[in-house]
Amino acid sequence: MEAPCAIKEEVSARMAWQREAESFKEQGNAYYAKKDYNEAYNYYTKAIDTCPNNASYYGNRAATLMMLGRFREALGDAQQSVRLDDSFVRGHLREGKCHLSLGNAMAASRCFQRVLELDHKNTQAQQELKNASTVLEYEKIAEVDFEKRDFRKVVFCMDRALEFAPACHRFKILKAECLALLGRYPEAQSVASDILRMDSTNADALYVRGLCLYYEDCIEKAVQFFVQALRMAPDHEKACLACRNAKALKAKKEDGNKAFKEGNYKLAYELYTEALGIDPNNIKTNAKLYCNRGTVNSKLRKLEEAIDDCTNAVKLDDTYIKAYLRRAQCYMDTEQYEDAVRDYEKVYQTEKTKEHKQLLKNAQVELKKSKRKDYYKILGVDKNASEDEIKKAYRKRALMHHPDRHSGASAEVQKEEEKKFKEVGEAFTILSDPKKKARYDSGQDLEEDGLNMGDFDANNIFKAFFGGPGGFSFEGRWKCPTVGVGSGKYTNRLTGQPSFPKLDADVLR
């Protein structure tokens, strides 16, 4: 049996400790009231160290840690407070708020229900219980919408949930992942980086950081983050899949590039096509793959397929200048000049370089030329045709369309052949004259240069070309045109009706 003096001394010492602990608590309360939470934390810690079995001290320190945003530590103190005193209402409330802030709405609901068991009129617990239910509802909606790939709605749900659970890394990670899938990489990176600053080993944050790099076509760096995430969590399925896709994409793209450089366009096409099937969500990399495949198709002279590939590239990335340039060149090669001008205008608006300005100017010239008569096409010769080839073509076409060949045809056919006969003469007039041909080829407006296309006569050209021995003569019952300048028609002196001179039988052969 202890001596009375010893008991008194122990009681006295305990009371002294309690007084000292209370003093620390009061000082902590004073700092808390002044919002100096760090000092408040220090004094509450001293109170706990002095008297470790007082529930209110843990409760107060939990409140302080919550104000400092240190919810996990606060949760531990709140849980300790209710272990020491299960009837401590504030302790249960603080535990519930910590759970809710950390995103554990189910655990939070149990804490608030316990508060209502102790105090059924507690309005704070009633409101917090509603908040917890709201968070649970947003979680359910987000889960369904993620499966539907409605990432915008998931971001909305997570933003609403984070209003009640600001310290929930899980909600932040889900939001960041959806932002990355939506192409909002800077926002996603910001969220992931904030988490990594607090917890550098967070595998989910490492995965999202890698995902952003992966979708920005920084594949090598992305792989490093995926590997790091897998070190932290070897069973991380998303990081494992992303790492596998990233490595496969990198390998296929590099193999395709190598085949292209070696001139093996068929193999390059196959490799780029295989790469495009790896991950449809990787927009930037796939845009480059489409453009690369378009380049291959242009080398294979499959120009329409090349245009389709470049179109798919700009659909994925409407800022991809290289794809616009490649498509514009294909449009030029297929004489789709209006489309080429549109693409070059887009490029020049984005990057006002001398090169792009010249490309636009060239396309505009070709567009202007395309709206005029194509004299080369009328004669059926190439743009690089020689003088002899142009003469041979004229002879062939003039004889083909001469009205005498079609005298027995319908009026409609005769009118059409007469028109073609005139056009053949007009084409020959321009292309057989080096000066006029040069102006025509450069896209200059011939009439603006004083070359009135109405100042020539198709029959005179025909006469000049076929005149002489073996030809035919316009003499006799034919006289010069009287029906408009350059009409190409001759008037019969007996009938007064416009007509064309007859062809000699030799010429018709």
XYZ file of C-alpha atoms in Angstrom:
509
model
C 0.000 0.000 0.000
C 1.353 3.325 -1.105
C 2.114 5.864 1.522
C -0.347 8.782 1.674
C 2.493 11.213 0.959
C 3.419 9.443 -2.257
C -0.205 9.463 -3.452
C -0.522 13.136 -2.637
C 2.664 13.907 -4.534
C 1.434 11.965 -7.582
C -1.932 13.705 -7.538
C -0.241 17.043 -7.100
C 2.108 16.371 -10.023
C -0.776 15.236 -12.222
C -2.699 18.385 -11.408
C 0.357 20.473 -12.199
C 0.685 18.757 -15.563
C -2.982 19.352 -16.273
C -2.642 23.013 -15.373
C 0.412 23.285 -17.615
C -1.397 21.427 -20.433
C -4.418 23.712 -20.048
C -2.087 26.694 -20.212
C -0.625 25.377 -23.474
C -4.132 24.792 -24.805
C -5.228 28.312 -23.918
C -2.199 29.773 -25.662
C -2.980 27.532 -28.641
C -6.559 28.854 -28.633
C -5.276 32.419 -28.613
C -3.047 31.812 -31.651
C -5.867 29.935 -33.386
C -8.139 32.948 -32.875
C -5.457 35.146 -34.444
C -5.244 32.620 -37.356
C -1.641 31.873 -36.532
C -2.206 28.181 -37.059
C 1.427 27.146 -36.995
C 1.908 28.539 -33.475
C -1.466 27.152 -32.448
C -0.318 23.734 -33.665
C 2.896 24.009 -31.630
C 1.050 24.800 -28.366
C -1.595 22.105 -28.897
C 1.250 19.652 -29.458
C 2.814 20.758 -26.170
C -0.535 20.244 -24.455
C -0.795 16.717 -25.881
C 2.783 15.902 -24.912
C 2.038 17.067 -21.374
C -1.311 15.345 -21.101
C -1.696 12.733 -23.890
C -5.089 11.391 -22.798
C -7.192 14.518 -23.284
C -9.593 14.197 -26.242
C -10.139 17.937 -26.654
C -6.409 18.581 -27.189
C -6.380 16.172 -30.136
C -9.611 17.711 -31.368
C -8.128 21.203 -31.250
C -4.961 20.148 -33.011
C -7.084 18.374 -35.634
C -8.960 21.642 -36.242
C -5.651 23.486 -36.619
C -4.264 20.924 -39.071
C -7.454 21.205 -41.090
C -6.934 24.951 -41.363
C -3.383 24.243 -42.569
C -4.758 21.864 -45.202
C -3.032 18.870 -43.610
C -6.133 16.680 -43.623
C -4.447 13.296 -43.320
C -2.664 14.336 -40.135
C -5.851 16.001 -38.936
C -7.767 12.778 -39.510
C -5.364 10.892 -37.255
C -5.861 13.410 -34.421
C -9.638 13.444 -34.848
C -9.766 9.640 -34.728
C -7.610 9.629 -31.595
C -9.914 12.154 -29.939
C -13.002 9.929 -30.386
C -11.059 6.851 -29.313
C -10.384 8.657 -26.050
C -13.984 9.895 -25.815
C -16.627 8.333 -28.081
C -19.155 10.947 -26.971
C -16.919 13.802 -28.196
C -19.249 15.365 -30.808
C -16.682 17.794 -32.211
C -14.233 14.939 -32.618
C -16.710 12.939 -34.724
C -17.544 16.043 -36.761
C -13.890 16.746 -37.460
C -13.202 13.134 -38.366
C -16.126 13.238 -40.800
C -14.957 16.499 -42.367
C -11.458 15.095 -42.799
C -12.828 11.979 -44.469
C -14.981 14.128 -46.751
C -12.115 16.491 -47.618
C -10.005 13.457 -48.523
C -12.806 12.093 -50.723
C -14.014 9.226 -48.520
C -17.683 10.166 -48.499
C -18.862 6.801 -47.123
C -16.638 7.046 -44.035
C -17.654 10.688 -43.635
C -21.343 9.735 -43.681
C -20.798 7.239 -40.840
C -19.128 9.928 -38.722
C -21.939 12.447 -39.281
C -24.551 9.800 -38.514
C -22.735 9.120 -35.221
C -22.919 12.834 -34.409
C -26.684 12.776 -35.025
C -26.988 9.776 -32.710
C -25.326 11.856 -29.993
C -27.127 15.092 -30.933
C -30.029 14.623 -33.335
C -30.508 18.390 -33.682
C -26.947 19.076 -34.785
C -27.490 21.182 -37.936
C -23.843 21.058 -38.972
C -23.890 17.255 -39.069
C -27.153 17.343 -41.033
C -25.631 19.636 -43.672
C -22.367 17.705 -43.866
C -24.313 14.470 -44.329
C -26.040 16.060 -47.363
C -22.665 17.170 -48.686
C -21.327 13.631 -48.374
C -24.357 12.301 -50.277
C -23.756 14.879 -53.014
C -20.148 13.778 -53.397
C -21.209 10.130 -53.639
C -23.700 11.052 -56.366
C -21.068 12.929 -58.391
C -18.728 9.939 -58.066
C -21.364 7.597 -59.503
C -22.161 9.917 -62.404
C -18.470 10.413 -63.186
C -17.851 6.670 -63.233
C -20.633 6.119 -65.802
C -19.561 9.091 -67.913
C -15.935 7.971 -67.966
C -17.032 4.652 -69.445
C -19.035 6.609 -72.030
C -15.900 8.688 -72.733
C -17.842 11.832 -71.887
C -14.749 13.410 -70.371
C -16.149 16.931 -70.214
C -18.926 15.779 -67.922
C -16.455 13.879 -65.751
C -14.415 17.077 -65.334
C -17.610 18.919 -64.371
C -18.513 16.257 -61.774
C -15.025 16.252 -60.296
C -14.993 20.043 -60.027
C -18.270 19.902 -58.093
C -17.026 17.055 -55.883
C -13.756 18.885 -55.152
C -15.739 21.791 -53.715
C -16.527 19.433 -50.814
C -13.390 17.284 -51.062
C -10.548 19.736 -51.842
C -7.801 17.365 -50.645
C -8.938 14.307 -52.595
C -6.071 13.205 -54.838
C -8.274 10.588 -56.456
C -10.738 13.193 -57.728
C -7.915 15.441 -58.886
C -6.231 12.596 -60.757
C -9.466 11.626 -62.504
C -10.027 15.238 -63.493
C -6.441 15.553 -64.738
C -6.707 12.331 -66.752
C -9.888 13.576 -68.436
C -8.298 16.954 -69.137
C -5.455 15.111 -70.851
C -7.917 13.032 -72.877
C -9.640 16.280 -73.890
C -6.330 17.725 -75.077
C -6.158 20.313 -72.283
C -2.598 19.342 -71.443
C -1.382 22.413 -69.506
C -4.307 22.129 -67.081
C -3.790 18.405 -66.666
C -0.059 18.836 -66.096
C -0.704 21.540 -63.497
C -2.987 19.267 -61.459
C -0.585 16.313 -61.659
C 2.428 18.462 -60.791
C 0.666 19.879 -57.699
C 0.109 16.356 -56.430
C 3.672 15.300 -57.195
C 5.001 18.253 -55.207
C 3.177 16.871 -52.183
C 3.812 13.224 -52.981
C 6.559 12.477 -55.505
C 5.765 8.745 -55.374
C 2.111 9.086 -56.416
C 1.845 6.562 -59.267
C -1.434 8.006 -60.571
C 0.047 11.509 -60.852
C 3.150 10.103 -62.567
C 0.878 8.293 -65.028
C -1.093 11.451 -65.855
C 2.103 13.459 -66.275
C 3.337 10.819 -68.707
C -0.044 10.773 -70.470
C 0.189 14.499 -71.187
C 3.656 14.082 -72.689
C 2.484 11.054 -74.667
C -0.416 12.986 -76.194
C 1.873 15.914 -76.982
C 4.052 13.538 -79.018
C 6.920 13.636 -76.501
C 6.875 9.867 -76.450
C 10.362 9.180 -75.130
C 9.831 11.384 -72.057
C 6.358 9.914 -71.583
C 7.806 6.400 -71.382
C 10.113 7.537 -68.570
C 7.127 8.685 -66.477
C 5.168 5.488 -67.205
C 8.147 3.391 -66.133
C 8.489 5.438 -62.946
C 4.772 4.999 -62.217
C 5.138 1.239 -62.654
C 8.056 1.216 -60.217
C 5.768 2.829 -57.616
C 2.812 0.585 -58.518
C 3.756 -2.480 -60.620
C 0.089 -3.397 -61.122
C -0.940 0.025 -62.466
C -2.969 -1.151 -65.500
C -3.337 2.233 -67.210
C 0.356 3.035 -66.938
C 1.207 -0.442 -68.242
C -1.078 -0.066 -71.283
C 0.089 3.487 -72.017
C 3.738 2.438 -71.741
C 3.182 -0.454 -74.151
C 1.343 1.790 -76.654
C 3.995 4.500 -76.408
C 6.823 2.076 -77.110
C 4.926 0.470 -80.006
C 4.083 3.856 -81.553
C 7.647 5.055 -81.264
C 9.000 1.885 -82.875
C 6.486 1.803 -85.759
C 6.907 5.489 -86.534
C 10.703 5.223 -86.553
C 10.570 2.118 -88.760
C 8.238 3.944 -91.144
C 10.556 6.937 -91.294
C 13.507 4.660 -92.005
C 11.670 2.880 -94.836
C 10.664 6.230 -96.323
C 14.240 7.535 -96.283
C 15.370 4.334 -97.992
C 12.771 4.877 -100.724
C 10.736 1.815 -99.732
C 7.425 3.656 -99.931
C 5.217 0.572 -99.913
C 6.726 -0.637 -96.631
C 6.589 2.882 -95.180
C 2.883 3.047 -96.031
C 2.232 -0.271 -94.270
C 4.185 0.753 -91.154
C 2.450 4.114 -90.844
C -0.919 2.384 -91.264
C -0.072 -0.097 -88.511
C 1.038 2.766 -86.247
C -2.289 4.536 -86.800
C -4.102 1.504 -85.424
C -2.244 1.468 -82.094
C -4.009 4.277 -80.223
C -6.797 6.398 -81.771
C -6.684 8.735 -78.760
C -3.167 9.983 -79.488
C -4.251 12.907 -81.661
C -0.954 14.701 -82.246
C 1.068 11.613 -83.050
C -1.678 10.289 -85.317
C -1.845 13.664 -87.108
C 1.858 13.310 -87.901
C 1.381 9.705 -88.984
C -1.424 10.702 -91.358
C 0.746 13.462 -92.801
C 3.667 11.046 -93.190
C 1.433 8.546 -94.941
C 0.118 11.352 -97.131
C 3.703 12.107 -98.149
C 4.179 8.443 -99.029
C 0.995 8.463 -101.128
C 2.167 11.576 -102.962
C 5.447 9.794 -103.772
C 3.391 6.868 -105.083
C 1.346 9.396 -107.133
C -1.795 8.426 -105.244
C -2.689 12.079 -104.917
C -6.337 11.769 -103.876
C -5.333 9.330 -101.118
C -2.603 11.778 -100.088
C -5.184 14.567 -99.880
C -7.428 12.369 -97.715
C -4.544 11.598 -95.352
C -3.623 15.262 -94.999
C -7.273 16.132 -94.403
C -7.380 13.584 -91.574
C -4.205 15.137 -90.175
C -5.662 18.661 -90.016
C -8.917 17.325 -88.579
C -6.887 15.993 -85.679
C -4.640 19.054 -85.416
C -5.868 22.179 -87.204
C -2.591 23.969 -86.414
C -0.455 21.419 -88.280
C 1.238 23.577 -90.938
C 3.125 20.713 -92.574
C -0.145 18.888 -93.338
C -1.658 22.001 -94.932
C 1.452 22.462 -97.073
C 1.467 18.825 -98.174
C -2.252 18.912 -99.027
C -1.876 22.214 -100.885
C 0.873 20.734 -103.063
C -1.340 17.749 -103.842
C -4.158 20.123 -104.759
C -1.754 21.932 -107.090
C -0.682 18.644 -108.671
C -4.338 17.694 -109.279
C -5.191 21.204 -110.544
C -7.577 21.884 -107.650
C -6.287 25.422 -107.417
C -9.068 26.981 -105.322
C -8.446 24.402 -102.590
C -4.689 24.973 -102.878
C -5.134 28.742 -102.477
C -7.306 28.184 -99.405
C -4.648 25.998 -97.753
C -1.787 28.355 -98.617
C -3.803 31.274 -97.229
C -4.229 29.350 -93.967
C -0.492 28.686 -93.846
C 0.460 32.291 -94.635
C -1.942 33.642 -91.997
C -0.190 31.437 -89.447
C 3.406 31.865 -90.591
C 4.055 34.947 -92.711
C 7.301 33.841 -94.338
C 8.604 34.765 -97.792
C 8.426 31.135 -98.826
C 4.783 30.813 -97.839
C 3.949 34.105 -99.527
C 5.488 32.876 -102.773
C 3.641 29.560 -102.578
C 0.371 31.437 -102.123
C 1.173 33.754 -105.033
C 1.989 30.797 -107.300
C -1.289 29.095 -106.408
C -3.229 32.303 -107.057
C -1.594 32.614 -110.483
C -2.467 29.007 -111.341
C -6.028 29.594 -110.153
C -6.319 32.641 -112.381
C -4.887 30.682 -115.306
C -7.278 27.815 -114.681
C -10.268 30.111 -115.057
C -9.178 31.001 -118.611
C -9.400 28.708 -121.608
C -6.821 25.946 -121.427
C -5.243 26.252 -124.859
C -3.026 23.239 -124.269
C -6.038 21.107 -123.512
C -7.929 22.508 -126.514
C -5.098 21.403 -128.810
C -4.518 18.224 -126.846
C -0.813 18.847 -126.167
C 1.411 18.956 -123.117
C 2.473 22.291 -121.610
C 6.014 21.548 -122.714
C 5.006 20.773 -126.321
C 7.406 21.833 -129.077
C 6.522 24.136 -131.982
C 6.171 21.160 -134.304
C 3.913 19.325 -131.854
C 1.681 22.392 -131.579
C 1.423 22.646 -135.385
C 0.604 18.963 -135.753
C -2.018 19.230 -133.036
C -3.592 22.259 -134.696
C -3.771 20.494 -138.057
C -5.463 17.494 -136.475
C -7.961 19.473 -134.380
C -8.798 22.049 -137.052
C -9.662 19.312 -139.507
C -11.577 17.404 -136.852
C -13.830 20.330 -135.982
C -14.132 22.100 -139.354
C -17.848 22.770 -140.021
C -17.752 21.009 -143.414
C -17.118 17.736 -141.623
C -20.388 18.174 -139.759
C -22.607 19.645 -142.465
C -25.016 16.746 -142.181
C -25.268 16.904 -138.384
C -27.976 18.566 -136.346
C -27.952 22.321 -135.854
C -26.882 21.842 -132.266
C -23.871 19.704 -133.223
C -22.917 22.106 -136.012
C -22.961 25.004 -133.546
C -20.785 23.101 -131.073
C -18.246 22.076 -133.715
C -18.108 25.653 -135.012
C -17.295 26.813 -131.478
C -14.540 24.208 -131.142
C -13.140 25.173 -134.534
C -12.806 28.763 -133.388
C -11.218 27.730 -130.069
C -8.638 25.602 -131.892
C -7.723 28.599 -134.019
C -7.537 30.828 -130.965
C -5.302 28.315 -129.144
C -2.986 28.041 -132.139
C -2.788 31.847 -132.435
C -1.474 32.091 -128.859
C 0.711 28.988 -128.572
C 2.402 29.396 -131.951
C 3.570 32.908 -131.039
C 6.495 32.771 -128.525
C 5.692 36.189 -127.044
C 1.997 35.494 -126.599
C 2.710 31.997 -125.331
C 5.117 33.356 -122.700
C 2.529 35.821 -121.463
C -0.144 33.141 -121.411
C 2.117 30.714 -119.503
C 2.983 33.379 -116.913
C -0.695 33.914 -116.158
C -0.898 37.418 -117.557
C -4.224 38.669 -118.797
C -3.718 38.737 -122.573
C -6.411 41.332 -123.220
C -4.885 43.621 -120.581
C -1.656 43.346 -122.543
C -3.419 44.594 -125.688
C -4.020 41.157 -127.206
C -7.723 41.278 -128.024
C -8.817 37.712 -128.624
C -11.569 38.939 -130.899
C -9.052 40.327 -133.393
C -8.400 37.065 -135.212
C -10.367 34.982 -137.652
C -10.475 31.196 -137.471
C -10.835 30.858 -141.266
C -7.901 33.157 -141.949
C -5.763 31.087 -139.604
C -6.957 27.936 -141.313
C -6.253 29.449 -144.734
C -2.801 30.572 -143.701
C -1.973 27.167 -142.270
C -3.348 25.042 -145.148
C -2.832 27.552 -147.993
C -0.634 26.875 -151.005
C -0.359 23.766 -153.130
C -2.745 21.040 -152.106
C -4.797 23.455 -150.007
C -8.004 25.245 -150.821
C -8.825 28.823 -151.733
C -11.216 31.279 -150.161
C -11.600 32.972 -153.553
C -14.698 32.583 -155.715
C -18.055 32.780 -154.032
C -16.606 33.523 -150.594
C -15.846 36.925 -149.246
C -14.486 38.316 -145.996
C -16.556 38.107 -142.785
C -19.383 40.530 -142.374
C -20.999 39.096 -139.260
C -18.985 40.679 -136.433
C -15.293 41.035 -135.964
C -13.613 37.678 -135.554
C -16.838 35.732 -135.986
C -15.056 33.250 -138.208
C -18.041 33.187 -140.593
C -18.072 33.968 -144.330
C -21.115 35.281 -146.240
C -22.440 33.568 -149.366
C -22.776 36.288 -152.074
C -25.862 34.613 -153.551
C -27.847 33.924 -150.349
C -26.360 36.481 -147.981
C -26.167 33.744 -145.272
C -23.033 33.254 -143.127
C -21.139 30.037 -143.779
C -17.666 28.456 -143.953
C -15.650 27.693 -147.054
C -15.702 24.103 -148.216
C -12.736 21.862 -147.592
C -10.886 20.302 -150.502
C -11.137 16.559 -150.676
C -7.375 16.274 -150.143
C -7.559 18.275 -146.935
C -10.376 16.126 -145.634
C -8.331 12.962 -145.932
